[in-house]
CSV table of C-alpha atoms in Angstrom, one decimal:
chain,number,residue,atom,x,y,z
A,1,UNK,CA,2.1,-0.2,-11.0
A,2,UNK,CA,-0.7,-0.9,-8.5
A,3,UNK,CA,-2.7,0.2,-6.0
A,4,UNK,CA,-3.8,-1.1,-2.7
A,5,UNK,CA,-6.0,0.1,0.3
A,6,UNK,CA,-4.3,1.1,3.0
A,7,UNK,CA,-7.1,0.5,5.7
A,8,UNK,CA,-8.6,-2.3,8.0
A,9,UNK,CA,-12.4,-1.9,7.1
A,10,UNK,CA,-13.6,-5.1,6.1
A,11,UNK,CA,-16.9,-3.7,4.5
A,12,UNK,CA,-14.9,-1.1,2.6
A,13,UNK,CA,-12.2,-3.8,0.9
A,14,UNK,CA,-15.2,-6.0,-0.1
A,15,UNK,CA,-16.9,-3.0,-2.0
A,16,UNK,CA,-13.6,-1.4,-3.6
A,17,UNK,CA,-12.0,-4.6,-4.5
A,18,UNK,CA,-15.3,-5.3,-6.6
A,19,UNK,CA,-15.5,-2.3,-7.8
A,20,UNK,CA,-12.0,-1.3,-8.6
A,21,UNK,CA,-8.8,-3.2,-9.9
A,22,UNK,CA,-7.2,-3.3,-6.4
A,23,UNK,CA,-4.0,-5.5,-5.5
A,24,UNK,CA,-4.6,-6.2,-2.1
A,25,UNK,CA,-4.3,-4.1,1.3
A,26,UNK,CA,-2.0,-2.8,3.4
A,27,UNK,CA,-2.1,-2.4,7.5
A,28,UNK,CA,0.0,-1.4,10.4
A,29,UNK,CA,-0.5,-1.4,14.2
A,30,UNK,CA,-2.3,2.1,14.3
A,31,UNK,CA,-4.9,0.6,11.5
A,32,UNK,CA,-5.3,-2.8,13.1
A,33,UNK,CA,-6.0,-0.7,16.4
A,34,UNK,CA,-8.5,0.9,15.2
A,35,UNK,CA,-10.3,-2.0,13.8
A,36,UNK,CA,-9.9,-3.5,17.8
A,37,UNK,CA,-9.3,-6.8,15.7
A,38,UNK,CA,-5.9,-8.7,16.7
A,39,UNK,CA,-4.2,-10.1,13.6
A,40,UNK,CA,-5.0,-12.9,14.3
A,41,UNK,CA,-8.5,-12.7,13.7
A,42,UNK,CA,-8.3,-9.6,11.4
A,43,UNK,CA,-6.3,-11.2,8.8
A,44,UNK,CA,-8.4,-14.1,7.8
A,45,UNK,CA,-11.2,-11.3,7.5
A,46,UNK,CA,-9.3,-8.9,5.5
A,47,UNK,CA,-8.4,-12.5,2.8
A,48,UNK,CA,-11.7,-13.2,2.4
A,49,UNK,CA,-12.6,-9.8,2.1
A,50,UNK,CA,-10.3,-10.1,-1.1
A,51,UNK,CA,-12.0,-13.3,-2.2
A,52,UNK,CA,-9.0,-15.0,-1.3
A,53,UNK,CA,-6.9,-12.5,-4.2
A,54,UNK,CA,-4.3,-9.7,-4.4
A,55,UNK,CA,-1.3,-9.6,-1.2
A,56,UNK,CA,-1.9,-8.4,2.4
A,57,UNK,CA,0.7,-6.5,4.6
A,58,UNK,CA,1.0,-6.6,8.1
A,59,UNK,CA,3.4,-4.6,10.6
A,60,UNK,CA,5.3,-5.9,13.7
A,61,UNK,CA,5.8,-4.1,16.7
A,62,UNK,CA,8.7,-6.0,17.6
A,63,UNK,CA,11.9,-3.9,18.0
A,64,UNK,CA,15.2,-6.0,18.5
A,65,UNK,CA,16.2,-8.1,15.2
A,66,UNK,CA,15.9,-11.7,17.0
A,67,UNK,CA,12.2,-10.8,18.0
A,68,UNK,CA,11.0,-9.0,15.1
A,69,UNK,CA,12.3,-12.1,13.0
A,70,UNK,CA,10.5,-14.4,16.0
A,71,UNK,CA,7.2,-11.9,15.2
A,72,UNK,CA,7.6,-11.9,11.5
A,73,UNK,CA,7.6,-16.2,11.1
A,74,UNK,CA,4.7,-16.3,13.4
A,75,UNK,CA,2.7,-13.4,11.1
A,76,UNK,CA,3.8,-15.1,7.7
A,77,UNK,CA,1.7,-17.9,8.7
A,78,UNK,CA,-1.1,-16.7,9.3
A,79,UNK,CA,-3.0,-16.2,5.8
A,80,UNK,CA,-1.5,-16.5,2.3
A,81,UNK,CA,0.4,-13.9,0.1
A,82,UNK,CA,1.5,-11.8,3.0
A,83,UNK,CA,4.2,-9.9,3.2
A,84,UNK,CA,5.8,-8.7,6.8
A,85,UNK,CA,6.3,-4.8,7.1
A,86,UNK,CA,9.2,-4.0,8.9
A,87,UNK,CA,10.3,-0.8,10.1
A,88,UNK,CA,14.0,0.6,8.7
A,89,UNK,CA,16.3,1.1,11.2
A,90,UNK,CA,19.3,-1.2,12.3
A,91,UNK,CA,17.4,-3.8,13.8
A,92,UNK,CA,15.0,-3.8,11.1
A,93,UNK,CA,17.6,-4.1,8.0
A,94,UNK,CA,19.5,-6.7,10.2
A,95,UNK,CA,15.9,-8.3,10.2
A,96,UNK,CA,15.0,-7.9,6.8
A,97,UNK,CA,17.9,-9.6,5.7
A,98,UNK,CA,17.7,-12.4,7.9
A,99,UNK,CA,14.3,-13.2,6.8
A,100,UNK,CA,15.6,-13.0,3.4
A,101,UNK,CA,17.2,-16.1,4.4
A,102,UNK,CA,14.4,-17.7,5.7
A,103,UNK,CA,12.2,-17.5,2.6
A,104,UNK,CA,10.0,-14.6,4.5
A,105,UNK,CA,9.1,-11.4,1.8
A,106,UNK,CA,9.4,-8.0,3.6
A,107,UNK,CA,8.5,-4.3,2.9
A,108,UNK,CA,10.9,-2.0,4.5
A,109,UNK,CA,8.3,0.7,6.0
A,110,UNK,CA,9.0,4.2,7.5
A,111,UNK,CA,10.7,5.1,5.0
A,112,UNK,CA,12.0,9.2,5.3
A,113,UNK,CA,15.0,8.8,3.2
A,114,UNK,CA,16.2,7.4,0.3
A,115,UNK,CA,19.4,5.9,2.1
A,116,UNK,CA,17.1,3.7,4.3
A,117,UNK,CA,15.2,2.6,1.1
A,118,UNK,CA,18.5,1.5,-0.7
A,119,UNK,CA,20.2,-0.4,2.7
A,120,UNK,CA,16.7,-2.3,3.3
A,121,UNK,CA,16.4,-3.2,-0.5
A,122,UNK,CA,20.2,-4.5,-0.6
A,123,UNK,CA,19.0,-6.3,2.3
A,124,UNK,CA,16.7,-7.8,0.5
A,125,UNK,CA,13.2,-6.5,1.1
A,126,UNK,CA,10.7,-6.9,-1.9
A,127,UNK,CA,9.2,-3.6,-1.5
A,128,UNK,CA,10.1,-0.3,0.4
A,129,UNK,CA,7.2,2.2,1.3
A,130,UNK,CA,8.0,5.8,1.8
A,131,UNK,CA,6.1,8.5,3.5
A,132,UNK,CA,4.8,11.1,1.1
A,133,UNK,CA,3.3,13.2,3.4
A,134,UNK,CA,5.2,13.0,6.6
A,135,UNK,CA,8.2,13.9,4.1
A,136,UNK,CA,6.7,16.8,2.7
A,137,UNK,CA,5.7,17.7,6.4
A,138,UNK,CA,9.3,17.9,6.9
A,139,UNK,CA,11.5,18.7,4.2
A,140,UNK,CA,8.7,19.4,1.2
A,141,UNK,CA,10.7,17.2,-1.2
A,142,UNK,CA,8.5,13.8,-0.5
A,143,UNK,CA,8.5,13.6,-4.8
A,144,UNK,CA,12.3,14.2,-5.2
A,145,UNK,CA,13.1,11.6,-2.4
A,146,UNK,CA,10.9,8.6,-4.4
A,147,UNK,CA,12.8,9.6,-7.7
A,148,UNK,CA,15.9,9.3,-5.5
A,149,UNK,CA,15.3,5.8,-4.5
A,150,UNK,CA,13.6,4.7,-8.1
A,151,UNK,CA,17.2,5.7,-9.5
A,152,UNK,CA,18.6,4.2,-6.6
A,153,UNK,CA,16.7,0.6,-7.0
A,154,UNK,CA,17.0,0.7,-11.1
A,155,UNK,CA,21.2,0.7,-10.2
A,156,UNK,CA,21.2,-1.6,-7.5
A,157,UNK,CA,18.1,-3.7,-6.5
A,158,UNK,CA,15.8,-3.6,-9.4
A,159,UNK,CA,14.1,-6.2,-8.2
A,160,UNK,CA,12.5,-4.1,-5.2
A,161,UNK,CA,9.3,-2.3,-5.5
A,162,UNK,CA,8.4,1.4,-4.4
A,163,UNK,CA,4.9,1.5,-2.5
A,164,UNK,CA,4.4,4.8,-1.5
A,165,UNK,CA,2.1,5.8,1.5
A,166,UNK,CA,1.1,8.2,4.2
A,167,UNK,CA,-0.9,10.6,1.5
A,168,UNK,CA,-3.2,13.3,2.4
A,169,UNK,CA,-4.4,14.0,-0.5
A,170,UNK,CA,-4.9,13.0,-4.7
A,171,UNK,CA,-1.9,15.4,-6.2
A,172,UNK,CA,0.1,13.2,-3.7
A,173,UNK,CA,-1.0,9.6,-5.2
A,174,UNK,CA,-0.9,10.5,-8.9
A,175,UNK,CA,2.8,12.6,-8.4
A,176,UNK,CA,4.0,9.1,-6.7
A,177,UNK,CA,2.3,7.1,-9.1
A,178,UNK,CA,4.4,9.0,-12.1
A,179,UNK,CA,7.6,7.8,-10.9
A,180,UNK,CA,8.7,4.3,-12.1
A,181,UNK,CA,8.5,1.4,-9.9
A,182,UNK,CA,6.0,3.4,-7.7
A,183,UNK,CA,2.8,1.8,-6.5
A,184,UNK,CA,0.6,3.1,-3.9
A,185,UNK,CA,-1.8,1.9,-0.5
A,186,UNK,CA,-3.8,4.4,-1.0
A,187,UNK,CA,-6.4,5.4,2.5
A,188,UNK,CA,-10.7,4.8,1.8
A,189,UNK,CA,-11.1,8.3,2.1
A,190,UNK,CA,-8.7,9.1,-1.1
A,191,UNK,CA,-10.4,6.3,-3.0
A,192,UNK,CA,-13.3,8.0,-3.0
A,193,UNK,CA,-12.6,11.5,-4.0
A,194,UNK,CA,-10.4,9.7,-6.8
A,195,UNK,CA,-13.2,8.3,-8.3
A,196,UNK,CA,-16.0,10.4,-7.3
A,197,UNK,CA,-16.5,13.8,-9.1
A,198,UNK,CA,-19.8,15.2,-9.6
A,199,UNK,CA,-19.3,16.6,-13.5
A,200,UNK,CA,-18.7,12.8,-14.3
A,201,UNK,CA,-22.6,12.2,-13.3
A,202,UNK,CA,-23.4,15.4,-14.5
A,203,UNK,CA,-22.4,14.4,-17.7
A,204,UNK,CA,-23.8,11.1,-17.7
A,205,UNK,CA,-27.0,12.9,-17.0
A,206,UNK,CA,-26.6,15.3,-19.9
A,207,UNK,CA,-25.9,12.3,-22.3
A,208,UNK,CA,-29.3,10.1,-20.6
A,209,UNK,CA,-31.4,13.1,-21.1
A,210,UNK,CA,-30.5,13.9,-24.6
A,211,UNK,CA,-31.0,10.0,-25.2
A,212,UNK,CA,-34.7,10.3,-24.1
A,213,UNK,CA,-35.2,13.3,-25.8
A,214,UNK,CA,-34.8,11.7,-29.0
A,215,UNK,CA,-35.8,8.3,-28.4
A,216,UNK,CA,-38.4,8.4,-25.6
A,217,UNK,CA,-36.6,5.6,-23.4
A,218,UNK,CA,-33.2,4.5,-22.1
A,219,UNK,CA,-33.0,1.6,-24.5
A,220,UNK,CA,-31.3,0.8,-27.6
């Protein structure tokens, strides 16, 4: 089980990997276009960001097999402990298992079904990433369909890896993260209202002021 960030904000990764036990980050071309960073530049950012630790994911935006395995070669040089996201569709799979050859890891990434998980994992992708919440948007089953590829991986590729994205919200995460092999790339936004809840300070409060009313100062 871990968790990354799933977000392009270089000031962000350098607090939360401090703070919390984070496993690296994951982008794709809608994050890296917000940043208005090319890879090429941002990636660098986002490894020292991580103090040189933890993986980093990056998307093509290739679309025919030859060119997103052109694409994918040129990416994995570009910073160390990166793994290539590649979209699962025929061209993708054929990809994925190409690069397998080549020595190249993969996630397999728009993931709606637990059939694409299972053909890009047989392929030979170290990690498929299904979309919680664009699933439930569509069919409400976003839960069922990791458990489906989880029993689907522990048969026949056990060696794959479930990161679950696209979440809107903290019931999401911790559902996904109750399944085995699930991992999440969690957004900056959901972080936050993971770890922040105001009865935690209220509390800590509660026990500083009863501390001080017996002892006169926050010592020991």
């Amino acid at each position: 089980m871990s968790v990354y960030l799933d977000t392009s904000d270089i000031e962000q990764i350098k607090i939360l990997s401090d703070l919390l036990p984070i496993a690296g980050v994951t982008t794709n071309p809608t994050i890296v276009a917000k940043s208005g960073v090319k890879m090429l530049n941002l990636l660098p950012r986002i490894r020292d960001a991580l103090d040189g630790d933890g993986l980093i994911f990056g998307q093509v935006i290739s679309t025919n097999a030859d060119d997103i395995v052109a694409e994918a070669l040129k990416l994995n040089q570009m910073v160390d402990n990166f793994i290539v996201k590649i979209p699962v569709n025929m061209q993708g799979v054929k990809a994925i298992k190409r690069l397998k050859n080549e020595g190249v890891t993969t996630l397999g990434t728009a993931i709606y079904t637990s059939q694409q998980a299972f053909f890009a994992a047989l392929a030979g992708a170290s990690f498929v990433a299904p979309y919680i919440n664009r699933i439930d948007m569509l069919t409400g089953n976003a839960i069922e369909t990791v458990e489906s590829i989880s029993n689907l991986l522990s048969h026949h590729a056990q060696t794959c890896q479930i990161l679950g994205a696209s979440f809107k919200n903290t019931k999401q995460v911790i559902d996904c993260l109750s399944i085995r092999q699930a991992s999440v790339t969690i957004p900056v936004a959901l972080v936050h209202q993971m770890m922040e809840n105001p009865c935690v300070n209220e509390a800590i409060d509660q026990f500083n002021q009863d501390w001080l009313d017996c002892f006169g100062s926050l010592s020991h």
